[in-house]
PDB file of C-alpha atoms in Angstrom:
ATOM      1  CA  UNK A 126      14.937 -43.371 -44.988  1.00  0.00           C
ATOM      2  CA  UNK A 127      15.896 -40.315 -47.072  1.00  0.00           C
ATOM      3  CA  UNK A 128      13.581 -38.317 -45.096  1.00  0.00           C
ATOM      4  CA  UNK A 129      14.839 -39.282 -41.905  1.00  0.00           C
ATOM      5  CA  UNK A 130      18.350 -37.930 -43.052  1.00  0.00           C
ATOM      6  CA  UNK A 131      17.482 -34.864 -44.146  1.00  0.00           C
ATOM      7  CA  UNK A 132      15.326 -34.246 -41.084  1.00  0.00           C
ATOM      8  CA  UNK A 133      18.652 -35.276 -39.279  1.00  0.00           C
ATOM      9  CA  UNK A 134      21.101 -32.847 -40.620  1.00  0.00           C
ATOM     10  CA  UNK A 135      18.538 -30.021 -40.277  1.00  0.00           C
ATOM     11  CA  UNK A 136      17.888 -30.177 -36.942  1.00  0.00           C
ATOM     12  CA  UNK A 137      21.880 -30.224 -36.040  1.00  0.00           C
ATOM     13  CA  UNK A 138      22.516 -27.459 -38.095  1.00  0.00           C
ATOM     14  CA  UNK A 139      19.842 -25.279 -36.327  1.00  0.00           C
ATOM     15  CA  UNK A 140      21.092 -26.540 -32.777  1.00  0.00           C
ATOM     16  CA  UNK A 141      24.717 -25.184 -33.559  1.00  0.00           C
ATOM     17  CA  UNK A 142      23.253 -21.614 -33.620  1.00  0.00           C
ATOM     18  CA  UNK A 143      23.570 -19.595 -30.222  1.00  0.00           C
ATOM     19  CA  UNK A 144      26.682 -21.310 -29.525  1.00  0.00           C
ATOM     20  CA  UNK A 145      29.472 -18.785 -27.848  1.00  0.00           C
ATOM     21  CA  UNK A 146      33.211 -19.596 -29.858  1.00  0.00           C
ATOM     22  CA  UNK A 147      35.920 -20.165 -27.688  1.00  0.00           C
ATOM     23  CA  UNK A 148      37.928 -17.081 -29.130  1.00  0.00           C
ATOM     24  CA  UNK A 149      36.533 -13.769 -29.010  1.00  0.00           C
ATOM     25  CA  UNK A 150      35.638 -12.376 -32.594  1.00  0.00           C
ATOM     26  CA  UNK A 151      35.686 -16.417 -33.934  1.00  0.00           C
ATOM     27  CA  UNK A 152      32.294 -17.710 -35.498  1.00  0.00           C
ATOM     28  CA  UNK A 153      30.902 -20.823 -34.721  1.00  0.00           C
ATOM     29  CA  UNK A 154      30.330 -23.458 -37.704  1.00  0.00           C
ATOM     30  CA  UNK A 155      28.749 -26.900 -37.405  1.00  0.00           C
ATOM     31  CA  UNK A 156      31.467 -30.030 -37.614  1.00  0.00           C
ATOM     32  CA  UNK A 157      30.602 -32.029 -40.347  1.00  0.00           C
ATOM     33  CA  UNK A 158      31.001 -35.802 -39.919  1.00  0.00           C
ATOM     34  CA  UNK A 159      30.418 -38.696 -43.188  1.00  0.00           C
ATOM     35  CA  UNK A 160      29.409 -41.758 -41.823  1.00  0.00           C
ATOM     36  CA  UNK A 161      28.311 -45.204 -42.649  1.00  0.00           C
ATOM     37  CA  UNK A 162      25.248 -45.701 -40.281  1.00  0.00           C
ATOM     38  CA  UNK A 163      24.657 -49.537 -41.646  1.00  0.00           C
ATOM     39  CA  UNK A 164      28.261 -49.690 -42.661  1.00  0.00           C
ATOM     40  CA  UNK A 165      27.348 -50.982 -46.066  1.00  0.00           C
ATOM     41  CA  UNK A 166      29.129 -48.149 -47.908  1.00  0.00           C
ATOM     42  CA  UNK A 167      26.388 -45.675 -47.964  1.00  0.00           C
ATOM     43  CA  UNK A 168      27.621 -42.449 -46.534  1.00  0.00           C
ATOM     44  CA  UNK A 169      25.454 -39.404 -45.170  1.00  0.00           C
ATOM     45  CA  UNK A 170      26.393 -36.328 -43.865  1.00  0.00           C
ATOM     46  CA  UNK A 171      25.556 -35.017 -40.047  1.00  0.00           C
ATOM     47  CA  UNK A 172      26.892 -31.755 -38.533  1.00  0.00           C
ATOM     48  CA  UNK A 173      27.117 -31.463 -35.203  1.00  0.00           C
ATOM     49  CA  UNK A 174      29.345 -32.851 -32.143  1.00  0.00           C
ATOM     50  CA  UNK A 175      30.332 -36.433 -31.955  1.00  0.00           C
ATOM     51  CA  UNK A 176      27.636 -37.311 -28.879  1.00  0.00           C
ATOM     52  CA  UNK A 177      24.980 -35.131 -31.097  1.00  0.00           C
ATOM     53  CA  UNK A 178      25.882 -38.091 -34.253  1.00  0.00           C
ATOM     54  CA  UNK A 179      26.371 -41.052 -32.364  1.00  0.00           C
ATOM     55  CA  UNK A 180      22.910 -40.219 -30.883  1.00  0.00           C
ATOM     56  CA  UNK A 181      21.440 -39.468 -34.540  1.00  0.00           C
ATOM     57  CA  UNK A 182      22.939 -43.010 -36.020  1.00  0.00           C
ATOM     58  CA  UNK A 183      20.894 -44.475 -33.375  1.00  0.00           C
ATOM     59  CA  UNK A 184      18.045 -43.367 -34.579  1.00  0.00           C
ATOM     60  CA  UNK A 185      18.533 -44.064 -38.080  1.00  0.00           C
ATOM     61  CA  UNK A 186      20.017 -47.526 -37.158  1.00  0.00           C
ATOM     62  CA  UNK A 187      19.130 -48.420 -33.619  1.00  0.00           C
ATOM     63  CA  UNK A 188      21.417 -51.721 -34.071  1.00  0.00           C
ATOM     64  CA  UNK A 189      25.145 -49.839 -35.131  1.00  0.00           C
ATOM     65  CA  UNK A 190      27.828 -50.076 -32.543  1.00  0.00           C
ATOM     66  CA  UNK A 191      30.756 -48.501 -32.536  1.00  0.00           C
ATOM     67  CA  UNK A 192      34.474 -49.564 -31.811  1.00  0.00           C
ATOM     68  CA  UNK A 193      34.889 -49.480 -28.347  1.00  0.00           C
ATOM     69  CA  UNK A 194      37.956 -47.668 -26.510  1.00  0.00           C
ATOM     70  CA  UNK A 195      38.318 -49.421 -23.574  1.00  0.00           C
ATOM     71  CA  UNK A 196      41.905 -48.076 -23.012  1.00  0.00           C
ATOM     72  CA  UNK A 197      42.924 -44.323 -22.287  1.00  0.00           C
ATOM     73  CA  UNK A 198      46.085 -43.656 -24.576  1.00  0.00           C
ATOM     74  CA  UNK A 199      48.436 -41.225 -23.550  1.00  0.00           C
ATOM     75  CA  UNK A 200      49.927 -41.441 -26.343  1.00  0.00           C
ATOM     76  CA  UNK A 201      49.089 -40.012 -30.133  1.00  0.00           C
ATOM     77  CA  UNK A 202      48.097 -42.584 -33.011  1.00  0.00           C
ATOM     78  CA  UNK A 203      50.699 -43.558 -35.794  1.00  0.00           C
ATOM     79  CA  UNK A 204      49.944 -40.791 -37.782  1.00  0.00           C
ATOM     80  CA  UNK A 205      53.173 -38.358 -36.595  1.00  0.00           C
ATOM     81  CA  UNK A 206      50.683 -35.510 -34.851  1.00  0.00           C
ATOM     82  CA  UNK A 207      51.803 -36.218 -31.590  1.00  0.00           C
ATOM     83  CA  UNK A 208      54.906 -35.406 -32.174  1.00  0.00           C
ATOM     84  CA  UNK A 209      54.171 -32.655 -34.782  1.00  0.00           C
ATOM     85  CA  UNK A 210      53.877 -28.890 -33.739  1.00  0.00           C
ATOM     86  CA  UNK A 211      54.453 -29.330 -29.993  1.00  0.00           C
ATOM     87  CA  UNK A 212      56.568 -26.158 -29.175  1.00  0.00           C
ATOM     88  CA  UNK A 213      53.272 -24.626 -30.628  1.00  0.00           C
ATOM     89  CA  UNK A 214      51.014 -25.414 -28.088  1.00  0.00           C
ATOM     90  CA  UNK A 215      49.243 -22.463 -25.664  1.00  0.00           C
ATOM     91  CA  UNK A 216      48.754 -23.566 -22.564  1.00  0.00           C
ATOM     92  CA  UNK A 217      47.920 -20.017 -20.810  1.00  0.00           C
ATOM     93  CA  UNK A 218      44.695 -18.617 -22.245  1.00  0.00           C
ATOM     94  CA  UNK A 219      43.823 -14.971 -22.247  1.00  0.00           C
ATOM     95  CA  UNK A 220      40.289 -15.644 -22.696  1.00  0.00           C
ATOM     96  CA  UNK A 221      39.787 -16.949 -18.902  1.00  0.00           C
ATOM     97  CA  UNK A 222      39.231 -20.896 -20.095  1.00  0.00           C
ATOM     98  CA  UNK A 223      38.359 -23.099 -17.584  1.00  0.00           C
ATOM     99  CA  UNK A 224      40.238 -26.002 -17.082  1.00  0.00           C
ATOM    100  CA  UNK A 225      39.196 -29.849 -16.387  1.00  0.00           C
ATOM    101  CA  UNK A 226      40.320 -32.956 -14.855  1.00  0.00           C
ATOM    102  CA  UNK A 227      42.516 -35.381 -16.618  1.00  0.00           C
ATOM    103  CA  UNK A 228      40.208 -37.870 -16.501  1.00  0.00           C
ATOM    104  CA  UNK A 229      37.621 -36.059 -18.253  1.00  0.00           C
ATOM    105  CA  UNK A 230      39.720 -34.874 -20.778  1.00  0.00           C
ATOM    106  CA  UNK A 231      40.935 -38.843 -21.595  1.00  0.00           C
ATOM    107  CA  UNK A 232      37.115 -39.745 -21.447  1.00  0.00           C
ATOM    108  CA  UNK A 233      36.346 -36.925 -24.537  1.00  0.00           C
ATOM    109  CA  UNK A 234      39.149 -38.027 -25.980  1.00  0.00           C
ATOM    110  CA  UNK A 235      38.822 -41.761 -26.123  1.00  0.00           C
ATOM    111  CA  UNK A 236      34.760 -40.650 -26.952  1.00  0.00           C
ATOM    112  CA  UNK A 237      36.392 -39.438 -30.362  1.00  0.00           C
ATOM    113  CA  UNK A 238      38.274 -41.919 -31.630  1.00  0.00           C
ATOM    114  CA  UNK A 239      35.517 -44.581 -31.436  1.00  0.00           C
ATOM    115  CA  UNK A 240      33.433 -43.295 -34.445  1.00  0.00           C
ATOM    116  CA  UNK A 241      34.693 -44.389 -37.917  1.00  0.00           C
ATOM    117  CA  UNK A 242      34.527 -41.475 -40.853  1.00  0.00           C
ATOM    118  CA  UNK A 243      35.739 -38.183 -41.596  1.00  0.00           C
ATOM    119  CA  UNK A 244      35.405 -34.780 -40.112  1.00  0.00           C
ATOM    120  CA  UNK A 245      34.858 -31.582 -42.355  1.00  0.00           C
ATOM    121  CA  UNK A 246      34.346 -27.749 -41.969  1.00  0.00           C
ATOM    122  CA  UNK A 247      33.571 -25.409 -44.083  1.00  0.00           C
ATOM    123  CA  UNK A 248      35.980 -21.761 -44.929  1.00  0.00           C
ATOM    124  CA  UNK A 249      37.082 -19.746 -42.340  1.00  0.00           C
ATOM    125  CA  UNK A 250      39.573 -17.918 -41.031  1.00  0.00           C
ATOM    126  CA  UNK A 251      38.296 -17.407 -37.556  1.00  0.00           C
ATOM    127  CA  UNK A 252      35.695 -20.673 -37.703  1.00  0.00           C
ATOM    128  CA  UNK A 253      35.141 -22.950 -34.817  1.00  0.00           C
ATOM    129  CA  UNK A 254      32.984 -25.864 -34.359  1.00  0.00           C
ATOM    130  CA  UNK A 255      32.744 -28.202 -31.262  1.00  0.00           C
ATOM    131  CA  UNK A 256      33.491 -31.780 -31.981  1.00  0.00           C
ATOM    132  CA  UNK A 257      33.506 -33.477 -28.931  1.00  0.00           C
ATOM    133  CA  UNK A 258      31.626 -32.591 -25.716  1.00  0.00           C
ATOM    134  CA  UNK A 259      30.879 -33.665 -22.668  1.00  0.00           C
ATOM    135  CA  UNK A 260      31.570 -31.166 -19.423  1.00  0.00           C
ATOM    136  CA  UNK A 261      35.384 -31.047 -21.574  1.00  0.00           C
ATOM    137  CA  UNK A 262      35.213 -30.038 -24.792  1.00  0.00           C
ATOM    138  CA  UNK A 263      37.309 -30.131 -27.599  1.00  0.00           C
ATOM    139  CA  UNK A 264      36.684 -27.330 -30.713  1.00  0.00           C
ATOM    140  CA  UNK A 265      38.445 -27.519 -34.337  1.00  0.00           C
ATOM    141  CA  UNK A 266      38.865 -23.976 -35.468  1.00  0.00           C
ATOM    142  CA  UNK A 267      39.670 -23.245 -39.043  1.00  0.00           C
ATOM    143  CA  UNK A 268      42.501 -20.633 -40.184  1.00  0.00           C
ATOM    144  CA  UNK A 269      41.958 -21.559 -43.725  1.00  0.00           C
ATOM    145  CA  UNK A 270      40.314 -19.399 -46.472  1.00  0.00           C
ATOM    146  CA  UNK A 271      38.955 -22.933 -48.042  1.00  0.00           C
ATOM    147  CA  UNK A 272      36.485 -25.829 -46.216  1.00  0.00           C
ATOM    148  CA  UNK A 273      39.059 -28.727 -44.840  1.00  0.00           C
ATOM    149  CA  UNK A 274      38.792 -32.156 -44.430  1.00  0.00           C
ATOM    150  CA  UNK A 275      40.996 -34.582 -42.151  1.00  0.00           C
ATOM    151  CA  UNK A 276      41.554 -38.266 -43.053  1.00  0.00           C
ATOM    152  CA  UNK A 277      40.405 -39.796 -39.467  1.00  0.00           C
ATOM    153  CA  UNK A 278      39.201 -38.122 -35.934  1.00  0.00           C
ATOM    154  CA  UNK A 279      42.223 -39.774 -34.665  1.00  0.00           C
ATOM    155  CA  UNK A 280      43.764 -36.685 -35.585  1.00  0.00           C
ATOM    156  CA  UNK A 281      41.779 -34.341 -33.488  1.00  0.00           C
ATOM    157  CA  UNK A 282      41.654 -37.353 -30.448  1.00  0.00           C
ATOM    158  CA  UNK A 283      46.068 -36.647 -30.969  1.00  0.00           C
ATOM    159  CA  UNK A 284      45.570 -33.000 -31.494  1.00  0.00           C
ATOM    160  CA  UNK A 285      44.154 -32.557 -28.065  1.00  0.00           C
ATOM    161  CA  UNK A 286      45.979 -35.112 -26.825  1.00  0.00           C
ATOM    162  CA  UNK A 287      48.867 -33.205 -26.845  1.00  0.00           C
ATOM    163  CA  UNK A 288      47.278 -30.265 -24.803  1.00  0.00           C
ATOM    164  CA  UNK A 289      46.542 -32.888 -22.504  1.00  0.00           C
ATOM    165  CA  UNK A 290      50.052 -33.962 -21.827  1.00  0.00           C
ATOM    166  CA  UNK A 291      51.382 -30.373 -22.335  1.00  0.00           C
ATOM    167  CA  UNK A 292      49.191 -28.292 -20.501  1.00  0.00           C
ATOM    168  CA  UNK A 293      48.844 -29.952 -17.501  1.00  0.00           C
ATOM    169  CA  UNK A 294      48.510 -28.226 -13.658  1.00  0.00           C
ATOM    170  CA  UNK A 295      47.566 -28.735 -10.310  1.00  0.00           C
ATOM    171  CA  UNK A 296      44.363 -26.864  -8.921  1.00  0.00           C
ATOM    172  CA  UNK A 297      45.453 -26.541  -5.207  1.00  0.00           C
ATOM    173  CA  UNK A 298      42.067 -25.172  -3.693  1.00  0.00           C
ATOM    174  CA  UNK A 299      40.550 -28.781  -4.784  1.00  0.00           C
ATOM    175  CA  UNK A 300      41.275 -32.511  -3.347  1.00  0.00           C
ATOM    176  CA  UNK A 301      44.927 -33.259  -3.739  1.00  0.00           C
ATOM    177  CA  UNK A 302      46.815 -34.786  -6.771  1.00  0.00           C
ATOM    178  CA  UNK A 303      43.971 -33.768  -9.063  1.00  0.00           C
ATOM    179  CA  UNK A 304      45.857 -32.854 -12.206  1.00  0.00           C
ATOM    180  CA  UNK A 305      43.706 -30.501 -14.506  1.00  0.00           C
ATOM    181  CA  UNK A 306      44.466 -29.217 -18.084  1.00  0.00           C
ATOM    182  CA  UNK A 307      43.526 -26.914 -21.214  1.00  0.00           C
ATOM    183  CA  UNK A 308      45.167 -25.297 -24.243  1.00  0.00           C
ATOM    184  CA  UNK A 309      45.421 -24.661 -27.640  1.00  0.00           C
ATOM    185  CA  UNK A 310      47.483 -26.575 -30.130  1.00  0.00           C
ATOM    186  CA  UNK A 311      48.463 -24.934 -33.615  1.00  0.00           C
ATOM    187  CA  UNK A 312      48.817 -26.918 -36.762  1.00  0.00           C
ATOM    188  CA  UNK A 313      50.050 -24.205 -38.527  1.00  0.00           C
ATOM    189  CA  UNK A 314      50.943 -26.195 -41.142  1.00  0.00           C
ATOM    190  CA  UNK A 315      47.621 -27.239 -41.943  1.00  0.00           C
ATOM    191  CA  UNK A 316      45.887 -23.609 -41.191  1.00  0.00           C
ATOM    192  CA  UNK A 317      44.186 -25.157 -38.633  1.00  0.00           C
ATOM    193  CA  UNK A 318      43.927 -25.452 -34.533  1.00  0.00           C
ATOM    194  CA  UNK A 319      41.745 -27.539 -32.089  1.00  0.00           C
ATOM    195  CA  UNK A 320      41.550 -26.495 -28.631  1.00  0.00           C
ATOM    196  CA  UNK A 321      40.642 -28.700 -25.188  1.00  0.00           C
ATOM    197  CA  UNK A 322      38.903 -26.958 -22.013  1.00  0.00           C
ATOM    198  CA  UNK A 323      35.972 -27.262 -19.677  1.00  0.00           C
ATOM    199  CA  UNK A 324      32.298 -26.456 -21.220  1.00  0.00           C
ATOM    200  CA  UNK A 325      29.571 -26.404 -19.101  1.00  0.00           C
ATOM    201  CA  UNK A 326      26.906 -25.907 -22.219  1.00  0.00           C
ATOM    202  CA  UNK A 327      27.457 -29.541 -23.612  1.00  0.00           C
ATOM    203  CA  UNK A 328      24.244 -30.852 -23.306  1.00  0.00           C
ATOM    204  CA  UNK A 329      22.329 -27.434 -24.385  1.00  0.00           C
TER     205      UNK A 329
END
């Protein structure tokens, strides 16, 4: 089983490479994620987004299951980051992001908060890595000199949560009442940033 580990966090940490960062002059670093595949207090370590580990756990234990989200929250967790830092929130890019439906964004989100563990990335400043990705995307970037490490993805589901709720607009030229959305939201506290938008790479 060892083997199959190792093989698992090497192949991740090759796929990050040709990645484009969301903010010109940012690097890209793999997300690193502990989890309990048998959820018998063993924990590994597997870079990459949360699809890209969800699909590795599988492998290593076909049978694990995670919690399932059946309800979109609009609404941040009990852990004050909702309501934390939201006059700090950029909701007009100058990097030309694309923006995506609601729907999708509540889909990445919920996607998130359904796998137990912690998130970690290494030193920056000026490091991104994607965590969660499918068509919208949400990157953690790293303003810190020194690797970080957040108690629960919870708090990046709430970080970009509140982009969601703050940054949201109407695209006209598509069908009507389709609400879209995208933005950055500082922690500045914490040195550190996570940012929600359309990518069409998720599944390269």
């Amino acid at each position: 089983m060892m083997h199959i580990i190792v093989f698992v966090v090497a192949f991740l940490a090759v796929k990050v490479f040709g990645l484009e960062a969301p903010i010109p002059g940012y690097a890209v670093k793999d997300i690193v994620w502990a989890v309990d595949p048998f959820k018998n207090g063993t924990t590994i370590h597997i870079p990459g987004t949360v699809q890209q580990v969800h699909q590795e756990i599988l492998k290593i234990n076909p049978d694990f299951v995670m919690n399932h989200t059946t309800t979109h929250k609009t609404t941040a967790s009990d852990n004050g980051l909702g309501n934390e830092k939201r006059d700090d929130v950029w909701c007009h890019d100058p990097w030309g992001w694309v923006g995506v439906p609601l729907g999708l964004a509540d889909d990445v989100i919920a996607y998130l908060r359904n796998i137990p563990g912690k998130p970690g990335m290494g030193p920056g400043p000026g490091e991104c890595g994607r965590v969660s990705c499918d068509v919208a995307a949400i990157w953690w970037c790293n303003d810190n000199t020194h690797s970080i490490t957040i108690d629960s993805f919870n708090t990046l589901a709430d970080c970009a949560l509140v982009v969601r709720n703050t940054c949201k607009y109407m695209d006209h030229p598509l069908p009507p009442n389709t609400e879209f959305t995208k933005g950055q939201n500082f922690i500045r506290a914490e040195g550190w940033n996570c940012i929600l938008r359309r990518d069409d790479t998720c599944n390269s």
